[in-house]
PDB file of C-alpha atoms in Angstrom:
ATOM      1  CA  MET A   5       0.000   0.000   0.000  1.00 84.00           C
ATOM      2  CA  PRO A   6       1.145   3.586  -0.638  1.00 93.00           C
ATOM      3  CA  THR A   7       3.280   5.551   1.804  1.00 96.00           C
ATOM      4  CA  LEU A   8       2.718   9.256   2.535  1.00 97.00           C
ATOM      5  CA  LEU A   9       5.499  11.403   3.979  1.00 98.00           C
ATOM      6  CA  HIS A  10       3.824  14.225   5.920  1.00 98.00           C
ATOM      7  CA  ILE A  11       5.904  17.224   7.029  1.00 98.00           C
ATOM      8  CA  ASP A  12       4.510  20.021   9.242  1.00 98.00           C
ATOM      9  CA  SER A  13       6.593  23.111   9.989  1.00 98.00           C
ATOM     10  CA  SER A  14       4.360  25.744  11.616  1.00 98.00           C
ATOM     11  CA  ALA A  15       5.609  26.886  15.020  1.00 97.00           C
ATOM     12  CA  PHE A  16       1.988  26.869  16.202  1.00 96.00           C
ATOM     13  CA  HIS A  17       0.046  23.701  16.904  1.00 94.00           C
ATOM     14  CA  GLU A  18      -3.222  25.511  17.669  1.00 93.00           C
ATOM     15  CA  GLY A  19      -4.644  27.923  15.137  1.00 93.00           C
ATOM     16  CA  SER A  20      -2.244  26.968  12.358  1.00 97.00           C
ATOM     17  CA  VAL A  21      -4.014  27.029   9.000  1.00 97.00           C
ATOM     18  CA  SER A  22      -1.226  25.151   7.231  1.00 98.00           C
ATOM     19  CA  ARG A  23      -1.507  22.316   9.787  1.00 98.00           C
ATOM     20  CA  GLU A  24      -5.295  22.377   9.587  1.00 98.00           C
ATOM     21  CA  VAL A  25      -5.460  22.112   5.798  1.00 98.00           C
ATOM     22  CA  ALA A  26      -2.661  19.541   5.674  1.00 98.00           C
ATOM     23  CA  ALA A  27      -4.622  17.498   8.220  1.00 98.00           C
ATOM     24  CA  THR A  28      -7.645  17.580   5.901  1.00 98.00           C
ATOM     25  CA  PHE A  29      -5.509  16.238   3.056  1.00 98.00           C
ATOM     26  CA  ARG A  30      -4.048  13.530   5.285  1.00 98.00           C
ATOM     27  CA  LYS A  31      -7.479  12.508   6.596  1.00 98.00           C
ATOM     28  CA  GLU A  32      -8.756  12.008   3.049  1.00 97.00           C
ATOM     29  CA  TRP A  33      -5.545  10.221   2.072  1.00 96.00           C
ATOM     30  CA  GLU A  34      -5.968   7.800   4.969  1.00 96.00           C
ATOM     31  CA  ALA A  35      -9.614   7.258   4.018  1.00 96.00           C
ATOM     32  CA  GLN A  36      -8.486   6.324   0.511  1.00 94.00           C
ATOM     33  CA  HIS A  37      -5.611   4.181   1.826  1.00 93.00           C
ATOM     34  CA  PRO A  38      -6.797   2.596   5.110  1.00 92.00           C
ATOM     35  CA  ASP A  39      -3.940   0.079   4.980  1.00 91.00           C
ATOM     36  CA  GLY A  40      -1.329   2.606   3.896  1.00 92.00           C
ATOM     37  CA  THR A  41       1.586   4.044   5.837  1.00 95.00           C
ATOM     38  CA  VAL A  42       2.141   7.629   6.983  1.00 97.00           C
ATOM     39  CA  ILE A  43       5.603   8.821   7.980  1.00 98.00           C
ATOM     40  CA  TYR A  44       5.133  12.004   9.995  1.00 98.00           C
ATOM     41  CA  ARG A  45       7.633  14.673  10.967  1.00 98.00           C
ATOM     42  CA  ASP A  46       6.656  17.690  13.043  1.00 98.00           C
ATOM     43  CA  LEU A  47       9.582  20.035  12.538  1.00 98.00           C
ATOM     44  CA  ALA A  48       8.414  22.388  15.281  1.00 97.00           C
ATOM     45  CA  ALA A  49       8.021  19.714  17.957  1.00 97.00           C
ATOM     46  CA  ASP A  50      11.102  17.788  16.840  1.00 97.00           C
ATOM     47  CA  PRO A  51      13.376  20.203  14.939  1.00 97.00           C
ATOM     48  CA  LEU A  52      16.249  18.954  12.850  1.00 98.00           C
ATOM     49  CA  PRO A  53      19.756  20.361  13.155  1.00 96.00           C
ATOM     50  CA  HIS A  54      20.924  22.702  10.453  1.00 96.00           C
ATOM     51  CA  LEU A  55      23.386  21.311   7.962  1.00 96.00           C
ATOM     52  CA  THR A  56      26.937  21.276   9.322  1.00 96.00           C
ATOM     53  CA  ALA A  57      30.400  20.830   7.861  1.00 96.00           C
ATOM     54  CA  ASP A  58      30.459  17.327   9.353  1.00 96.00           C
ATOM     55  CA  ALA A  59      27.267  16.411   7.494  1.00 95.00           C
ATOM     56  CA  ILE A  60      28.613  17.755   4.206  1.00 94.00           C
ATOM     57  CA  THR A  61      32.117  16.296   4.394  1.00 94.00           C
ATOM     58  CA  ALA A  62      30.872  12.873   5.502  1.00 93.00           C
ATOM     59  CA  ALA A  63      29.644  12.262   1.960  1.00 88.00           C
ATOM     60  CA  PHE A  64      33.217  12.494   0.664  1.00 89.00           C
ATOM     61  CA  VAL A  65      34.939  10.410   3.341  1.00 91.00           C
ATOM     62  CA  PRO A  66      34.845   6.590   3.531  1.00 92.00           C
ATOM     63  CA  ALA A  67      32.486   5.435   6.288  1.00 92.00           C
ATOM     64  CA  ALA A  68      35.345   3.691   8.069  1.00 93.00           C
ATOM     65  CA  ASP A  69      37.141   7.033   8.386  1.00 94.00           C
ATOM     66  CA  HIS A  70      34.191   9.052   9.719  1.00 95.00           C
ATOM     67  CA  THR A  71      34.672  10.973  12.914  1.00 96.00           C
ATOM     68  CA  PRO A  72      31.946  10.434  15.539  1.00 95.00           C
ATOM     69  CA  GLU A  73      30.415  13.753  14.487  1.00 95.00           C
ATOM     70  CA  GLN A  74      30.448  12.809  10.808  1.00 96.00           C
ATOM     71  CA  ARG A  75      28.978   9.406  11.602  1.00 96.00           C
ATOM     72  CA  ALA A  76      26.032  10.918  13.495  1.00 96.00           C
ATOM     73  CA  ALA A  77      25.393  13.606  10.891  1.00 96.00           C
ATOM     74  CA  HIS A  78      25.587  11.099   8.039  1.00 96.00           C
ATOM     75  CA  ALA A  79      23.195   8.711   9.797  1.00 96.00           C
ATOM     76  CA  LEU A  80      20.584  11.446  10.128  1.00 97.00           C
ATOM     77  CA  ARG A  81      20.802  12.343   6.434  1.00 97.00           C
ATOM     78  CA  GLU A  82      20.531   8.656   5.533  1.00 96.00           C
ATOM     79  CA  THR A  83      17.352   8.365   7.619  1.00 97.00           C
ATOM     80  CA  LEU A  84      15.746  11.458   6.103  1.00 98.00           C
ATOM     81  CA  ALA A  85      16.675  10.540   2.539  1.00 98.00           C
ATOM     82  CA  GLY A  86      15.328   7.038   3.128  1.00 98.00           C
ATOM     83  CA  GLU A  87      11.992   8.411   4.315  1.00 98.00           C
ATOM     84  CA  LEU A  88      11.687  10.531   1.188  1.00 98.00           C
ATOM     85  CA  GLU A  89      12.673   7.641  -1.073  1.00 98.00           C
ATOM     86  CA  GLN A  90      10.113   5.381   0.613  1.00 97.00           C
ATOM     87  CA  ALA A  91       7.271   7.824   0.009  1.00 98.00           C
ATOM     88  CA  ASP A  92       4.826   7.419  -2.858  1.00 97.00           C
ATOM     89  CA  ALA A  93       3.594  10.948  -2.137  1.00 97.00           C
ATOM     90  CA  VAL A  94       4.704  13.855   0.043  1.00 98.00           C
ATOM     91  CA  LEU A  95       2.615  16.395   1.972  1.00 98.00           C
ATOM     92  CA  ILE A  96       4.243  19.573   3.292  1.00 98.00           C
ATOM     93  CA  GLY A  97       2.466  22.095   5.504  1.00 98.00           C
ATOM     94  CA  THR A  98       4.228  25.434   5.885  1.00 98.00           C
ATOM     95  CA  PRO A  99       3.358  28.986   6.879  1.00 98.00           C
ATOM     96  CA  MET A 100       5.084  32.040   5.459  1.00 97.00           C
ATOM     97  CA  TYR A 101       7.436  33.637   7.968  1.00 97.00           C
ATOM     98  CA  ASN A 102       9.100  36.913   6.997  1.00 96.00           C
ATOM     99  CA  PHE A 103       8.173  36.357   3.336  1.00 95.00           C
ATOM    100  CA  THR A 104       9.601  32.824   3.139  1.00 97.00           C
ATOM    101  CA  ILE A 105       9.510  29.350   4.728  1.00 98.00           C
ATOM    102  CA  PRO A 106      10.382  28.583   8.366  1.00 98.00           C
ATOM    103  CA  SER A 107      14.030  27.779   9.027  1.00 97.00           C
ATOM    104  CA  SER A 108      12.915  24.374  10.340  1.00 98.00           C
ATOM    105  CA  LEU A 109      11.675  23.426   6.870  1.00 98.00           C
ATOM    106  CA  LYS A 110      14.823  24.820   5.252  1.00 98.00           C
ATOM    107  CA  ALA A 111      16.841  22.590   7.610  1.00 98.00           C
ATOM    108  CA  TRP A 112      14.874  19.518   6.452  1.00 98.00           C
ATOM    109  CA  LEU A 113      15.466  20.432   2.817  1.00 98.00           C
ATOM    110  CA  ASP A 114      19.188  20.968   3.354  1.00 98.00           C
ATOM    111  CA  GLN A 115      19.487  17.633   5.125  1.00 98.00           C
ATOM    112  CA  VAL A 116      17.452  15.624   2.624  1.00 98.00           C
ATOM    113  CA  ILE A 117      18.974  17.022  -0.588  1.00 97.00           C
ATOM    114  CA  ILE A 118      21.994  14.809  -1.215  1.00 95.00           C
ATOM    115  CA  ILE A 119      23.621  15.513  -4.565  1.00 92.00           C
ATOM    116  CA  GLY A 120      24.196  12.274  -6.448  1.00 92.00           C
ATOM    117  CA  ARG A 121      21.329  10.616  -4.622  1.00 95.00           C
ATOM    118  CA  THR A 122      18.097  12.512  -3.971  1.00 97.00           C
ATOM    119  CA  GLY A 123      19.436  15.669  -5.585  1.00 96.00           C
ATOM    120  CA  GLY A 124      20.593  16.139  -9.148  1.00 91.00           C
ATOM    121  CA  GLU A 125      19.776  14.795 -12.590  1.00 90.00           C
ATOM    122  CA  ALA A 126      19.522  11.158 -11.463  1.00 93.00           C
ATOM    123  CA  SER A 127      17.443  11.891  -8.366  1.00 97.00           C
ATOM    124  CA  THR A 128      16.131   8.776  -6.644  1.00 98.00           C
ATOM    125  CA  VAL A 129      12.887  10.614  -5.849  1.00 98.00           C
ATOM    126  CA  ALA A 130      12.244  12.205  -9.242  1.00 97.00           C
ATOM    127  CA  GLY A 131       8.580  12.253 -10.213  1.00 97.00           C
ATOM    128  CA  THR A 132       7.220  11.748  -6.702  1.00 98.00           C
ATOM    129  CA  PRO A 133       4.127  13.957  -6.257  1.00 98.00           C
ATOM    130  CA  VAL A 134       4.308  16.506  -3.447  1.00 98.00           C
ATOM    131  CA  THR A 135       1.394  18.614  -2.229  1.00 98.00           C
ATOM    132  CA  VAL A 136       2.440  21.817  -0.456  1.00 98.00           C
ATOM    133  CA  VAL A 137       0.016  23.713   1.788  1.00 98.00           C
ATOM    134  CA  THR A 138       1.559  27.154   2.179  1.00 98.00           C
ATOM    135  CA  ALA A 139      -0.497  29.537   4.314  1.00 97.00           C
ATOM    136  CA  ARG A 140      -0.044  33.298   4.237  1.00 96.00           C
ATOM    137  CA  GLY A 141      -1.163  35.917   6.735  1.00 96.00           C
ATOM    138  CA  GLY A 142      -1.820  38.406   3.959  1.00 95.00           C
ATOM    139  CA  SER A 143      -2.186  38.161   0.201  1.00 94.00           C
ATOM    140  CA  TYR A 144       0.763  37.815  -2.153  1.00 94.00           C
ATOM    141  CA  ALA A 145      -1.241  36.822  -5.205  1.00 90.00           C
ATOM    142  CA  ALA A 146      -0.461  38.120  -8.680  1.00 89.00           C
ATOM    143  CA  GLY A 147      -1.435  41.763  -8.991  1.00 90.00           C
ATOM    144  CA  THR A 148      -1.373  42.510  -5.245  1.00 92.00           C
ATOM    145  CA  PRO A 149       1.001  45.133  -3.786  1.00 91.00           C
ATOM    146  CA  ARG A 150       3.130  42.433  -2.124  1.00 91.00           C
ATOM    147  CA  GLU A 151       3.362  40.038  -5.042  1.00 91.00           C
ATOM    148  CA  SER A 152       7.141  40.561  -5.278  1.00 95.00           C
ATOM    149  CA  PHE A 153       7.585  39.699  -1.574  1.00 93.00           C
ATOM    150  CA  GLU A 154       6.509  36.082  -2.072  1.00 94.00           C
ATOM    151  CA  PHE A 155       9.520  33.822  -1.426  1.00 95.00           C
ATOM    152  CA  ALA A 156       7.732  30.780   0.002  1.00 96.00           C
ATOM    153  CA  SER A 157       5.961  28.986  -2.836  1.00 96.00           C
ATOM    154  CA  ASN A 158       8.401  30.461  -5.382  1.00 95.00           C
ATOM    155  CA  TYR A 159      11.364  29.033  -3.480  1.00 97.00           C
ATOM    156  CA  LEU A 160       9.713  25.692  -2.796  1.00 98.00           C
ATOM    157  CA  GLU A 161       8.710  25.243  -6.424  1.00 97.00           C
ATOM    158  CA  LYS A 162      12.292  25.816  -7.549  1.00 97.00           C
ATOM    159  CA  VAL A 163      14.018  23.656  -4.940  1.00 97.00           C
ATOM    160  CA  LEU A 164      11.531  20.775  -4.955  1.00 98.00           C
ATOM    161  CA  THR A 165      11.432  20.520  -8.736  1.00 97.00           C
ATOM    162  CA  GLY A 166      14.893  21.796  -9.622  1.00 96.00           C
ATOM    163  CA  MET A 167      16.904  19.959  -6.971  1.00 96.00           C
ATOM    164  CA  LEU A 168      14.795  16.899  -6.134  1.00 98.00           C
ATOM    165  CA  GLY A 169      12.832  16.457  -9.348  1.00 97.00           C
ATOM    166  CA  LEU A 170       9.538  16.210  -7.466  1.00 98.00           C
ATOM    167  CA  GLU A 171       6.178  16.998  -9.058  1.00 98.00           C
ATOM    168  CA  VAL A 172       4.771  19.899  -7.043  1.00 98.00           C
ATOM    169  CA  ASP A 173       1.176  21.027  -6.475  1.00 97.00           C
ATOM    170  CA  PHE A 174       0.233  23.946  -4.196  1.00 98.00           C
ATOM    171  CA  ILE A 175      -2.714  24.759  -1.943  1.00 98.00           C
ATOM    172  CA  VAL A 176      -2.532  28.395  -0.812  1.00 98.00           C
ATOM    173  CA  PRO A 177      -4.878  29.677   1.914  1.00 98.00           C
ATOM    174  CA  GLU A 178      -4.398  33.435   2.247  1.00 97.00           C
ATOM    175  CA  LEU A 179      -5.334  36.261   4.631  1.00 97.00           C
ATOM    176  CA  THR A 180      -5.018  33.914   7.617  1.00 96.00           C
ATOM    177  CA  LEU A 181      -4.388  36.835  10.002  1.00 96.00           C
ATOM    178  CA  ALA A 182      -7.652  38.590   9.179  1.00 95.00           C
ATOM    179  CA  HIS A 183      -9.394  37.340  12.319  1.00 94.00           C
ATOM    180  CA  VAL A 184      -6.585  38.404  14.663  1.00 93.00           C
ATOM    181  CA  ASN A 185      -5.434  41.652  13.057  1.00 95.00           C
ATOM    182  CA  PRO A 186      -8.003  44.475  13.481  1.00 96.00           C
ATOM    183  CA  ALA A 187      -6.536  46.281  10.479  1.00 94.00           C
ATOM    184  CA  MET A 188      -7.645  43.340   8.314  1.00 96.00           C
ATOM    185  CA  ALA A 189     -11.196  43.112   9.680  1.00 95.00           C
ATOM    186  CA  ASP A 190     -12.774  43.991   6.336  1.00 96.00           C
ATOM    187  CA  LEU A 191     -10.985  41.028   4.744  1.00 95.00           C
ATOM    188  CA  ARG A 192     -12.461  38.363   7.008  1.00 97.00           C
ATOM    189  CA  ASP A 193     -15.043  37.141   4.504  1.00 97.00           C
ATOM    190  CA  GLN A 194     -12.313  36.746   1.880  1.00 96.00           C
ATOM    191  CA  ALA A 195     -10.130  34.960   4.415  1.00 96.00           C
ATOM    192  CA  ASP A 196     -12.924  32.534   5.278  1.00 97.00           C
ATOM    193  CA  ALA A 197     -13.559  31.864   1.597  1.00 97.00           C
ATOM    194  CA  SER A 198      -9.860  31.231   0.945  1.00 97.00           C
ATOM    195  CA  ARG A 199      -9.670  28.843   3.899  1.00 97.00           C
ATOM    196  CA  ALA A 200     -12.769  26.948   2.776  1.00 98.00           C
ATOM    197  CA  ARG A 201     -11.389  26.627  -0.759  1.00 98.00           C
ATOM    198  CA  ALA A 202      -8.122  25.295   0.631  1.00 98.00           C
ATOM    199  CA  HIS A 203      -9.930  22.525   2.531  1.00 98.00           C
ATOM    200  CA  GLU A 204     -11.951  21.643  -0.566  1.00 98.00           C
ATOM    201  CA  GLU A 205      -8.777  21.522  -2.643  1.00 98.00           C
ATOM    202  CA  ALA A 206      -7.097  19.330  -0.036  1.00 98.00           C
ATOM    203  CA  VAL A 207      -9.873  16.751  -0.240  1.00 98.00           C
ATOM    204  CA  ALA A 208     -10.014  16.867  -4.049  1.00 97.00           C
ATOM    205  CA  LYS A 209      -6.258  16.594  -4.496  1.00 97.00           C
ATOM    206  CA  ALA A 210      -5.965  13.704  -2.036  1.00 97.00           C
ATOM    207  CA  LYS A 211      -8.718  11.817  -3.907  1.00 96.00           C
ATOM    208  CA  ALA A 212      -7.185  12.541  -7.314  1.00 95.00           C
ATOM    209  CA  LEU A 213      -3.779  11.386  -6.114  1.00 94.00           C
ATOM    210  CA  ALA A 214      -5.280   8.165  -4.787  1.00 90.00           C
ATOM    211  CA  VAL A 215      -6.813   7.450  -8.200  1.00 89.00           C
ATOM    212  CA  ARG A 216      -3.544   8.222  -9.930  1.00 90.00           C
ATOM    213  CA  LEU A 217      -1.465   5.946  -7.695  1.00 88.00           C
ATOM    214  CA  ALA A 218      -3.988   3.142  -8.047  1.00 82.00           C
ATOM    215  CA  ALA A 219      -3.805   3.253 -11.848  1.00 73.00           C
TER     216      ALA A 219
END
């Protein structure tokens, strides 16, 4: 049965729209695959270390010559790469922090991209479908004043496709701060509509992916 790798990266466990919509996708996925497997990583509850020199150099040193630090760093990258390679589909939930992704998600990407294995022209994960739920407090859609400030989905599209060769699909709930920021009070109806659409998309995309993988 199919395996889903589910990554959450929001610092908040309550009130996080990216977690909420990702959970909707996962619930539908599990309904479609009751005997399937879900590998889950909560990067806020269990953060990964940032990439170190030991982790990088370990790839160029024979295992027998690894220092203890290289051995530990290499083992972590092996585990993370193995999880990605095992997955038939990937689900990533991320907010936008300071116009881009959380550093916890960047750390996962840096650890899991191994050139000559998962990364590069002969990527071992090429073609794997990944659904990204990227929530935004405001709106960064085309034509809005802050369109050029959007470095979350733009970055993820480039790194996930360009480095890992994954097939990326986005779900983008916007205006998530409308109910907590008085200055955005007049945008609450639009925020609610965007959130509702995101949940509908999550269900539809999970169902469509199930059909595709079953073919």
